[in-house]
mmCIF file of C-alpha atoms in Angstrom:
data_model
loop_
_atom_site.group_PDB
_atom_site.id
_atom_site.type_symbol
_atom_site.label_atom_id
_atom_site.label_comp_id
_atom_site.label_asym_id
_atom_site.label_seq_id
_atom_site.Cartn_x
_atom_site.Cartn_y
_atom_site.Cartn_z
ATOM 1 C CA UNK A 364 7.083 -27.818 8.434
ATOM 2 C CA UNK A 365 3.967 -25.652 7.453
ATOM 3 C CA UNK A 366 3.526 -22.902 10.105
ATOM 4 C CA UNK A 367 -0.093 -21.766 9.238
ATOM 5 C CA UNK A 368 -3.046 -23.234 10.848
ATOM 6 C CA UNK A 369 -5.295 -22.680 7.846
ATOM 7 C CA UNK A 370 -4.915 -21.505 4.310
ATOM 8 C CA UNK A 371 -8.048 -21.270 2.199
ATOM 9 C CA UNK A 372 -8.041 -20.680 -1.517
ATOM 10 C CA UNK A 373 -11.457 -20.062 -3.429
ATOM 11 C CA UNK A 374 -12.467 -19.060 -6.734
ATOM 12 C CA UNK A 375 -14.994 -16.338 -6.070
ATOM 13 C CA UNK A 376 -18.347 -17.367 -7.247
ATOM 14 C CA UNK A 377 -19.329 -13.850 -8.486
ATOM 15 C CA UNK A 378 -16.110 -12.890 -10.107
ATOM 16 C CA UNK A 379 -14.011 -15.962 -10.746
ATOM 17 C CA UNK A 380 -11.203 -14.168 -8.833
ATOM 18 C CA UNK A 381 -8.844 -16.064 -6.515
ATOM 19 C CA UNK A 382 -9.602 -15.225 -2.818
ATOM 20 C CA UNK A 383 -6.877 -16.384 -0.492
ATOM 21 C CA UNK A 384 -7.179 -16.363 3.253
ATOM 22 C CA UNK A 385 -4.034 -17.196 5.400
ATOM 23 C CA UNK A 386 -4.809 -17.804 9.040
ATOM 24 C CA UNK A 387 -1.254 -17.924 10.552
ATOM 25 C CA UNK A 388 -2.098 -18.243 14.217
ATOM 26 C CA UNK A 389 -5.191 -18.195 16.514
ATOM 27 C CA UNK A 390 -2.977 -19.041 19.799
ATOM 28 C CA UNK A 391 -3.609 -15.588 21.314
ATOM 29 C CA UNK A 392 -7.257 -15.290 20.054
ATOM 30 C CA UNK A 393 -9.166 -15.199 16.507
ATOM 31 C CA UNK A 394 -6.896 -13.911 13.852
ATOM 32 C CA UNK A 395 -6.963 -10.393 12.322
ATOM 33 C CA UNK A 396 -5.409 -8.901 9.415
ATOM 34 C CA UNK A 397 -5.908 -6.852 6.071
ATOM 35 C CA UNK A 398 -7.723 -7.548 3.082
ATOM 36 C CA UNK A 399 -5.447 -6.678 0.132
ATOM 37 C CA UNK A 400 -6.805 -6.409 -3.322
ATOM 38 C CA UNK A 401 -3.754 -6.191 -5.767
ATOM 39 C CA UNK A 402 -2.320 -7.267 -9.040
ATOM 40 C CA UNK A 403 0.054 -10.247 -9.267
ATOM 41 C CA UNK A 404 1.847 -12.121 -12.042
ATOM 42 C CA UNK A 405 -0.136 -15.177 -10.825
ATOM 43 C CA UNK A 406 -2.296 -16.414 -7.988
ATOM 44 C CA UNK A 407 0.547 -18.061 -6.353
ATOM 45 C CA UNK A 408 2.439 -14.810 -5.993
ATOM 46 C CA UNK A 409 -0.771 -13.563 -4.008
ATOM 47 C CA UNK A 410 -0.648 -16.812 -1.863
ATOM 48 C CA UNK A 411 3.131 -16.069 -1.056
ATOM 49 C CA UNK A 412 2.135 -12.535 -0.138
ATOM 50 C CA UNK A 413 -0.880 -13.897 2.057
ATOM 51 C CA UNK A 414 1.568 -16.426 3.729
ATOM 52 C CA UNK A 415 4.188 -13.887 4.375
ATOM 53 C CA UNK A 416 1.930 -11.053 5.543
ATOM 54 C CA UNK A 417 -0.074 -13.163 7.894
ATOM 55 C CA UNK A 418 2.965 -14.405 9.770
ATOM 56 C CA UNK A 419 3.982 -10.705 10.274
ATOM 57 C CA UNK A 420 0.501 -9.823 11.663
ATOM 58 C CA UNK A 421 1.048 -12.593 14.229
ATOM 59 C CA UNK A 422 4.104 -10.937 15.309
ATOM 60 C CA UNK A 423 2.758 -7.441 15.088
ATOM 61 C CA UNK A 424 -0.261 -8.271 17.395
ATOM 62 C CA UNK A 425 1.644 -10.397 19.603
ATOM 63 C CA UNK A 426 4.254 -7.851 20.320
ATOM 64 C CA UNK A 427 1.522 -5.352 20.942
ATOM 65 C CA UNK A 428 0.128 -7.607 23.820
ATOM 66 C CA UNK A 429 -3.167 -8.059 22.030
ATOM 67 C CA UNK A 430 -5.394 -11.181 22.296
ATOM 68 C CA UNK A 431 -5.474 -11.809 18.576
ATOM 69 C CA UNK A 432 -3.656 -13.871 16.158
ATOM 70 C CA UNK A 433 -2.437 -13.026 12.449
ATOM 71 C CA UNK A 434 -4.121 -13.551 9.139
ATOM 72 C CA UNK A 435 -4.294 -12.187 5.723
ATOM 73 C CA UNK A 436 -6.742 -11.976 2.603
ATOM 74 C CA UNK A 437 -5.416 -11.593 -0.823
ATOM 75 C CA UNK A 438 -7.527 -10.989 -3.894
ATOM 76 C CA UNK A 439 -5.139 -11.767 -6.655
ATOM 77 C CA UNK A 440 -5.871 -9.855 -9.457
ATOM 78 C CA UNK A 441 -4.425 -10.624 -12.873
ATOM 79 C CA UNK A 442 -1.922 -8.105 -14.009
ATOM 80 C CA UNK A 443 -3.760 -5.267 -16.084
ATOM 81 C CA UNK A 444 -7.095 -6.068 -14.365
ATOM 82 C CA UNK A 445 -9.244 -2.885 -13.776
ATOM 83 C CA UNK A 446 -12.582 -3.607 -11.722
ATOM 84 C CA UNK A 447 -15.559 -1.326 -12.291
ATOM 85 C CA UNK A 448 -17.680 -0.361 -9.352
ATOM 86 C CA UNK A 449 -20.285 -3.281 -9.903
ATOM 87 C CA UNK A 450 -17.290 -6.115 -10.358
ATOM 88 C CA UNK A 451 -15.372 -4.623 -7.392
ATOM 89 C CA UNK A 452 -18.377 -4.827 -5.349
ATOM 90 C CA UNK A 453 -18.669 -8.522 -6.355
ATOM 91 C CA UNK A 454 -15.258 -9.143 -5.397
ATOM 92 C CA UNK A 455 -15.777 -7.739 -1.979
ATOM 93 C CA UNK A 456 -18.770 -9.756 -1.447
ATOM 94 C CA UNK A 457 -16.812 -12.794 -2.549
ATOM 95 C CA UNK A 458 -14.426 -12.042 0.182
ATOM 96 C CA UNK A 459 -17.202 -11.703 2.535
ATOM 97 C CA UNK A 460 -18.340 -15.287 1.784
ATOM 98 C CA UNK A 461 -14.764 -16.549 2.433
ATOM 99 C CA UNK A 462 -14.461 -14.846 5.561
ATOM 100 C CA UNK A 463 -17.920 -15.895 6.677
ATOM 101 C CA UNK A 464 -16.988 -19.717 6.075
ATOM 102 C CA UNK A 465 -14.302 -19.322 8.602
ATOM 103 C CA UNK A 466 -16.910 -18.807 11.490
ATOM 104 C CA UNK A 467 -15.078 -16.058 13.357
ATOM 105 C CA UNK A 468 -11.620 -17.525 13.033
ATOM 106 C CA UNK A 469 -10.504 -14.534 11.140
ATOM 107 C CA UNK A 470 -11.568 -10.842 10.790
ATOM 108 C CA UNK A 471 -10.439 -8.565 8.088
ATOM 109 C CA UNK A 472 -9.677 -4.963 7.696
ATOM 110 C CA UNK A 473 -8.332 -2.534 5.156
ATOM 111 C CA UNK A 474 -5.006 -2.904 3.225
ATOM 112 C CA UNK A 475 -3.416 -2.160 0.059
ATOM 113 C CA UNK A 476 -5.963 -1.735 -2.427
ATOM 114 C CA UNK A 477 -8.960 -1.647 -0.071
ATOM 115 C CA UNK A 478 -10.522 1.012 2.135
ATOM 116 C CA UNK A 479 -12.878 1.421 5.294
ATOM 117 C CA UNK A 480 -15.764 1.911 2.779
ATOM 118 C CA UNK A 481 -14.855 -1.518 1.541
ATOM 119 C CA UNK A 482 -15.148 -3.122 4.869
ATOM 120 C CA UNK A 483 -18.593 -1.731 4.990
ATOM 121 C CA UNK A 484 -19.450 -3.745 1.859
ATOM 122 C CA UNK A 485 -17.709 -6.912 3.191
ATOM 123 C CA UNK A 486 -19.819 -6.379 6.418
ATOM 124 C CA UNK A 487 -23.031 -6.703 4.299
ATOM 125 C CA UNK A 488 -21.998 -10.329 4.083
ATOM 126 C CA UNK A 489 -20.156 -11.026 7.352
ATOM 127 C CA UNK A 490 -19.646 -9.199 10.697
ATOM 128 C CA UNK A 491 -16.167 -10.286 10.776
ATOM 129 C CA UNK A 492 -14.564 -6.945 9.524
ATOM 130 C CA UNK A 493 -13.066 -4.073 11.212
ATOM 131 C CA UNK A 494 -12.245 -0.168 10.280
ATOM 132 C CA UNK A 495 -15.427 0.284 8.705
ATOM 133 C CA UNK A 496 -16.380 4.199 8.515
ATOM 134 C CA UNK A 497 -17.798 5.659 11.733
ATOM 135 C CA UNK A 498 -21.235 5.925 10.072
ATOM 136 C CA UNK A 499 -21.224 2.305 9.537
ATOM 137 C CA UNK A 500 -20.521 1.579 13.111
ATOM 138 C CA UNK A 501 -16.777 0.902 12.896
ATOM 139 C CA UNK A 502 -13.724 2.962 14.090
ATOM 140 C CA UNK A 503 -12.955 4.642 10.698
ATOM 141 C CA UNK A 504 -9.581 5.861 9.174
ATOM 142 C CA UNK A 505 -6.860 4.146 11.092
ATOM 143 C CA UNK A 506 -4.386 6.540 9.901
ATOM 144 C CA UNK A 507 -4.453 9.017 12.949
ATOM 145 C CA UNK A 508 -4.111 6.084 15.214
ATOM 146 C CA UNK A 509 -1.093 4.726 13.265
ATOM 147 C CA UNK A 510 0.538 8.214 13.588
ATOM 148 C CA UNK A 511 -0.019 8.303 17.244
ATOM 149 C CA UNK A 512 1.551 5.143 17.764
ATOM 150 C CA UNK A 513 4.544 6.117 15.589
ATOM 151 C CA UNK A 514 4.935 9.240 17.795
ATOM 152 C CA UNK A 515 5.006 6.977 20.947
ATOM 153 C CA UNK A 516 7.822 4.859 19.193
ATOM 154 C CA UNK A 517 9.667 7.941 18.391
ATOM 155 C CA UNK A 518 9.600 9.130 21.858
ATOM 156 C CA UNK A 519 10.873 5.828 23.061
ATOM 157 C CA UNK A 520 13.548 5.856 20.644
ATOM 158 C CA UNK A 521 14.546 9.618 21.468
ATOM 159 C CA UNK A 522 14.831 8.678 25.017
ATOM 160 C CA UNK A 523 16.969 5.762 24.340
ATOM 161 C CA UNK A 524 19.468 7.856 22.274
ATOM 162 C CA UNK A 525 19.325 11.197 24.024
ATOM 163 C CA UNK A 526 18.104 10.542 27.496
ATOM 164 C CA UNK A 527 14.823 12.471 26.939
ATOM 165 C CA UNK A 528 11.463 11.743 25.355
ATOM 166 C CA UNK A 529 11.094 15.408 24.321
ATOM 167 C CA UNK A 530 11.158 15.617 20.511
ATOM 168 C CA UNK A 531 11.784 19.430 20.389
ATOM 169 C CA UNK A 532 14.515 20.485 18.296
ATOM 170 C CA UNK A 533 15.218 16.912 17.077
ATOM 171 C CA UNK A 534 15.640 16.625 13.169
ATOM 172 C CA UNK A 535 13.426 13.936 11.484
ATOM 173 C CA UNK A 536 13.509 13.038 7.896
ATOM 174 C CA UNK A 537 9.952 11.828 6.886
ATOM 175 C CA UNK A 538 9.583 9.748 3.770
ATOM 176 C CA UNK A 539 5.972 9.898 2.551
ATOM 177 C CA UNK A 540 3.320 12.793 2.995
ATOM 178 C CA UNK A 541 0.316 10.435 2.677
ATOM 179 C CA UNK A 542 -2.471 10.045 5.095
ATOM 180 C CA UNK A 543 -0.184 8.566 7.937
ATOM 181 C CA UNK A 544 2.725 10.634 6.840
ATOM 182 C CA UNK A 545 0.755 14.033 7.000
ATOM 183 C CA UNK A 546 -0.800 13.214 10.277
ATOM 184 C CA UNK A 547 2.609 12.304 11.694
ATOM 185 C CA UNK A 548 4.102 15.257 10.410
ATOM 186 C CA UNK A 549 1.403 17.412 12.026
ATOM 187 C CA UNK A 550 2.030 16.023 15.365
ATOM 188 C CA UNK A 551 5.944 16.305 15.143
ATOM 189 C CA UNK A 552 5.588 19.947 14.153
ATOM 190 C CA UNK A 553 3.390 20.498 17.159
ATOM 191 C CA UNK A 554 6.210 19.056 19.414
ATOM 192 C CA UNK A 555 8.666 21.694 17.894
ATOM 193 C CA UNK A 556 10.582 19.003 15.750
ATOM 194 C CA UNK A 557 12.551 20.020 12.750
ATOM 195 C CA UNK A 558 11.151 18.457 9.653
ATOM 196 C CA UNK A 559 12.434 17.483 6.298
ATOM 197 C CA UNK A 560 9.851 15.814 4.077
ATOM 198 C CA UNK A 561 10.106 13.853 0.675
ATOM 199 C CA UNK A 562 7.110 12.505 -1.240
ATOM 200 C CA UNK A 563 6.776 11.345 -4.918
ATOM 201 C CA UNK A 564 3.743 13.700 -5.262
ATOM 202 C CA UNK A 565 5.021 17.217 -5.679
ATOM 203 C CA UNK A 566 1.677 18.597 -5.089
ATOM 204 C CA UNK A 567 1.996 17.633 -1.297
ATOM 205 C CA UNK A 568 5.007 20.061 -1.040
ATOM 206 C CA UNK A 569 2.744 23.023 -0.057
ATOM 207 C CA UNK A 570 1.087 21.178 2.828
ATOM 208 C CA UNK A 571 4.358 19.972 4.073
ATOM 209 C CA UNK A 572 6.020 23.579 3.984
ATOM 210 C CA UNK A 573 2.848 24.894 5.761
ATOM 211 C CA UNK A 574 4.064 23.037 8.600
ATOM 212 C CA UNK A 575 7.284 24.530 8.430
ATOM 213 C CA UNK A 576 9.024 21.584 6.849
ATOM 214 C CA UNK A 577 11.744 21.516 4.447
ATOM 215 C CA UNK A 578 11.164 19.687 1.333
ATOM 216 C CA UNK A 579 13.638 17.167 -0.153
ATOM 217 C CA UNK A 580 13.790 14.997 -3.371
ATOM 218 C CA UNK A 581 12.696 11.434 -2.627
ATOM 219 C CA UNK A 582 16.100 10.401 -4.126
ATOM 220 C CA UNK A 583 17.885 12.580 -1.594
ATOM 221 C CA UNK A 584 16.143 12.126 1.684
ATOM 222 C CA UNK A 585 18.021 8.878 2.665
ATOM 223 C CA UNK A 586 21.217 10.645 2.866
ATOM 224 C CA UNK A 587 19.775 13.547 4.882
ATOM 225 C CA UNK A 588 21.658 14.775 7.974
ATOM 226 C CA UNK A 589 18.766 14.018 10.419
ATOM 227 C CA UNK A 590 18.425 12.370 13.980
ATOM 228 C CA UNK A 591 15.998 10.017 13.023
ATOM 229 C CA UNK A 592 14.599 8.812 9.479
ATOM 230 C CA UNK A 593 10.883 8.020 9.381
ATOM 231 C CA UNK A 594 9.742 5.933 6.599
ATOM 232 C CA UNK A 595 6.174 6.410 6.045
ATOM 233 C CA UNK A 596 5.636 5.423 2.695
ATOM 234 C CA UNK A 597 5.933 2.037 0.686
ATOM 235 C CA UNK A 598 8.442 -0.630 2.018
ATOM 236 C CA UNK A 599 11.790 -1.889 0.864
ATOM 237 C CA UNK A 600 13.437 1.345 1.525
ATOM 238 C CA UNK A 601 16.269 -0.036 3.612
ATOM 239 C CA UNK A 602 18.667 -2.387 1.574
ATOM 240 C CA UNK A 603 22.344 -3.275 1.461
ATOM 241 C CA UNK A 604 22.692 -0.652 -1.225
ATOM 242 C CA UNK A 605 20.767 2.156 0.865
ATOM 243 C CA UNK A 606 22.062 1.567 4.351
ATOM 244 C CA UNK A 607 25.621 2.911 3.633
ATOM 245 C CA UNK A 608 24.133 6.186 2.593
ATOM 246 C CA UNK A 609 22.214 6.967 5.887
ATOM 247 C CA UNK A 610 23.512 9.844 8.186
ATOM 248 C CA UNK A 611 20.930 9.314 10.953
ATOM 249 C CA UNK A 612 21.147 7.844 14.177
ATOM 250 C CA UNK A 613 17.682 5.893 14.145
ATOM 251 C CA UNK A 614 15.181 4.631 11.548
ATOM 252 C CA UNK A 615 11.612 4.534 13.209
ATOM 253 C CA UNK A 616 8.680 4.702 11.080
ATOM 254 C CA UNK A 617 5.182 3.160 10.229
ATOM 255 C CA UNK A 618 5.908 1.821 6.614
ATOM 256 C CA UNK A 619 5.461 -1.794 6.210
ATOM 257 C CA UNK A 620 8.240 -4.141 5.247
ATOM 258 C CA UNK A 621 11.140 -1.614 5.361
ATOM 259 C CA UNK A 622 13.795 -4.127 5.041
ATOM 260 C CA UNK A 623 14.450 -5.746 1.703
ATOM 261 C CA UNK A 624 16.013 -8.618 3.707
ATOM 262 C CA UNK A 625 16.140 -9.710 7.447
ATOM 263 C CA UNK A 626 19.907 -9.367 7.164
ATOM 264 C CA UNK A 627 19.553 -5.451 6.624
ATOM 265 C CA UNK A 628 18.662 -5.228 10.419
ATOM 266 C CA UNK A 629 22.165 -6.572 11.154
ATOM 267 C CA UNK A 630 23.763 -4.295 8.727
ATOM 268 C CA UNK A 631 21.877 -1.252 10.449
ATOM 269 C CA UNK A 632 23.065 -2.617 13.870
ATOM 270 C CA UNK A 633 26.641 -2.703 12.815
ATOM 271 C CA UNK A 634 26.587 0.924 11.422
ATOM 272 C CA UNK A 635 25.233 1.930 15.095
ATOM 273 C CA UNK A 636 21.841 2.834 13.672
ATOM 274 C CA UNK A 637 18.987 2.116 15.779
ATOM 275 C CA UNK A 638 16.102 0.308 13.878
ATOM 276 C CA UNK A 639 12.770 -0.020 15.469
ATOM 277 C CA UNK A 640 10.908 -2.866 13.742
ATOM 278 C CA UNK A 641 8.128 -1.570 11.557
ATOM 279 C CA UNK A 642 5.474 -3.933 12.961
ATOM 280 C CA UNK A 643 5.928 -2.448 16.332
ATOM 281 C CA UNK A 644 6.321 1.126 15.350
ATOM 282 C CA UNK A 645 3.424 1.274 12.818
ATOM 283 C CA UNK A 646 0.954 -0.803 14.880
ATOM 284 C CA UNK A 647 -1.173 1.995 16.184
ATOM 285 C CA UNK A 648 -3.839 1.691 13.644
ATOM 286 C CA UNK A 649 -4.313 -2.110 13.969
ATOM 287 C CA UNK A 650 -4.293 -1.754 17.928
ATOM 288 C CA UNK A 651 -6.954 0.851 17.953
ATOM 289 C CA UNK A 652 -9.126 -0.972 15.493
ATOM 290 C CA UNK A 653 -8.790 -4.442 17.085
ATOM 291 C CA UNK A 654 -9.274 -3.086 20.549
ATOM 292 C CA UNK A 655 -12.292 -1.081 19.857
ATOM 293 C CA UNK A 656 -14.089 -3.177 17.186
ATOM 294 C CA UNK A 657 -12.993 -6.865 17.732
ATOM 295 C CA UNK A 658 -12.379 -6.754 21.599
ATOM 296 C CA UNK A 659 -15.316 -4.250 22.140
ATOM 297 C CA UNK A 660 -13.408 -1.987 24.587
ATOM 298 C CA UNK A 661 -13.978 1.545 25.252
ATOM 299 C CA UNK A 662 -12.279 4.679 23.410
ATOM 300 C CA UNK A 663 -9.982 5.399 26.468
ATOM 301 C CA UNK A 664 -8.737 1.811 26.453
ATOM 302 C CA UNK A 665 -8.106 1.866 22.727
ATOM 303 C CA UNK A 666 -5.983 5.002 23.038
ATOM 304 C CA UNK A 667 -4.107 3.877 25.768
ATOM 305 C CA UNK A 668 -3.136 0.582 24.198
ATOM 306 C CA UNK A 669 -1.763 2.801 21.373
ATOM 307 C CA UNK A 670 0.126 4.859 23.792
ATOM 308 C CA UNK A 671 1.721 1.714 25.322
ATOM 309 C CA UNK A 672 3.731 1.496 22.237
ATOM 310 C CA UNK A 673 6.138 3.863 23.709
ATOM 311 C CA UNK A 674 6.607 1.468 26.718
ATOM 312 C CA UNK A 675 6.829 -1.718 24.268
ATOM 313 C CA UNK A 676 9.675 0.118 22.471
ATOM 314 C CA UNK A 677 11.253 1.071 25.756
ATOM 315 C CA UNK A 678 11.504 -2.409 26.792
ATOM 316 C CA UNK A 679 12.737 -3.756 23.555
ATOM 317 C CA UNK A 680 15.389 -1.337 23.211
ATOM 318 C CA UNK A 681 16.512 -1.956 26.789
ATOM 319 C CA UNK A 682 16.505 -5.777 26.293
ATOM 320 C CA UNK A 683 18.570 -5.461 23.015
ATOM 321 C CA UNK A 684 21.173 -3.334 24.766
ATOM 322 C CA UNK A 685 21.424 -5.728 27.775
ATOM 323 C CA UNK A 686 21.874 -8.775 25.629
ATOM 324 C CA UNK A 687 23.977 -7.407 22.873
ATOM 325 C CA UNK A 688 20.988 -7.985 20.335
ATOM 326 C CA UNK A 689 19.350 -6.013 17.663
ATOM 327 C CA UNK A 690 15.909 -4.686 18.416
ATOM 328 C CA UNK A 691 14.470 -6.818 15.720
ATOM 329 C CA UNK A 692 15.890 -9.813 17.461
ATOM 330 C CA UNK A 693 14.338 -8.707 20.832
ATOM 331 C CA UNK A 694 10.844 -7.799 19.204
ATOM 332 C CA UNK A 695 10.800 -11.304 17.489
ATOM 333 C CA UNK A 696 11.789 -12.976 20.638
ATOM 334 C CA UNK A 697 8.956 -11.232 22.477
ATOM 335 C CA UNK A 698 6.296 -12.076 19.989
ATOM 336 C CA UNK A 699 7.490 -15.612 19.833
ATOM 337 C CA UNK A 700 7.345 -15.962 23.683
ATOM 338 C CA UNK A 701 3.846 -14.621 23.859
ATOM 339 C CA UNK A 702 2.486 -16.895 21.158
ATOM 340 C CA UNK A 703 4.210 -20.064 22.531
ATOM 341 C CA UNK A 704 2.971 -19.351 25.952
ATOM 342 C CA UNK A 705 -0.700 -18.964 24.730
ATOM 343 C CA UNK A 706 -0.236 -22.154 22.707
#
């Protein structure tokens, strides 16, 4: 049975590019999700991405307790395509037309291949966008809020493992020192944590070492002797091949799609490694943006919703331990209950 409420596939009138919007669920409220502009072998690959990511967005927002459903936009660029500034602007306006036609059922935010500035361009066509730059009336860069939410998840995991939410003296292996990773590293350093950082860009080494972090080769960080491994870059880091190399007690990070297959969560569980689902640990950015821009709540409430990730993770870990389930199963069950209750 097809589980999405609505899937729109349009040829952009300005560019001829496929614009795909998947609205997975509006049971909890109008859908929200990123606008991804990426290269695919064919448009059907972009459609598959939109379907998968929109369903994950429903789970993310439901687990966070927000009154929003999940959606996703994909602009499926043919492989090898490079957009100049004018054609990129046209593509964003094509997205704006497609979002506007849904009449408020879905709002889009930044994702792979797009930025807050791009949301301002889409906002020239439709008001149903979020994470525009602050000067354009939006909430701006979501990276600091994603980092704040991940820190909250790390506190909950640390308390579950060690009986205290204090991060001082704990050893963290951070994979990725981009916008979110660098923010998170600064927060962890301020907490007195011991950091080992890896990134594919060697130019980021100096900034990491300025925080007191040790630098590791990206190929070695998975086997680092740390308390918690923190994926903060691209997904797919946890697989049947890489999990046996882990020497940590937990994996908690904001990177999306960390598992190469759902069964890897069971493999982590059998090894006694705690895994907090990425869509819970990394939800801070979207929680802040949706709360402040789409739900029109104040900054204090938005920050409180991000901080509440600690309570959400604590509840999930307690439930998983009590029922003998994985945290992934507990999170999926929580999201499903909230959506079904609303429906």
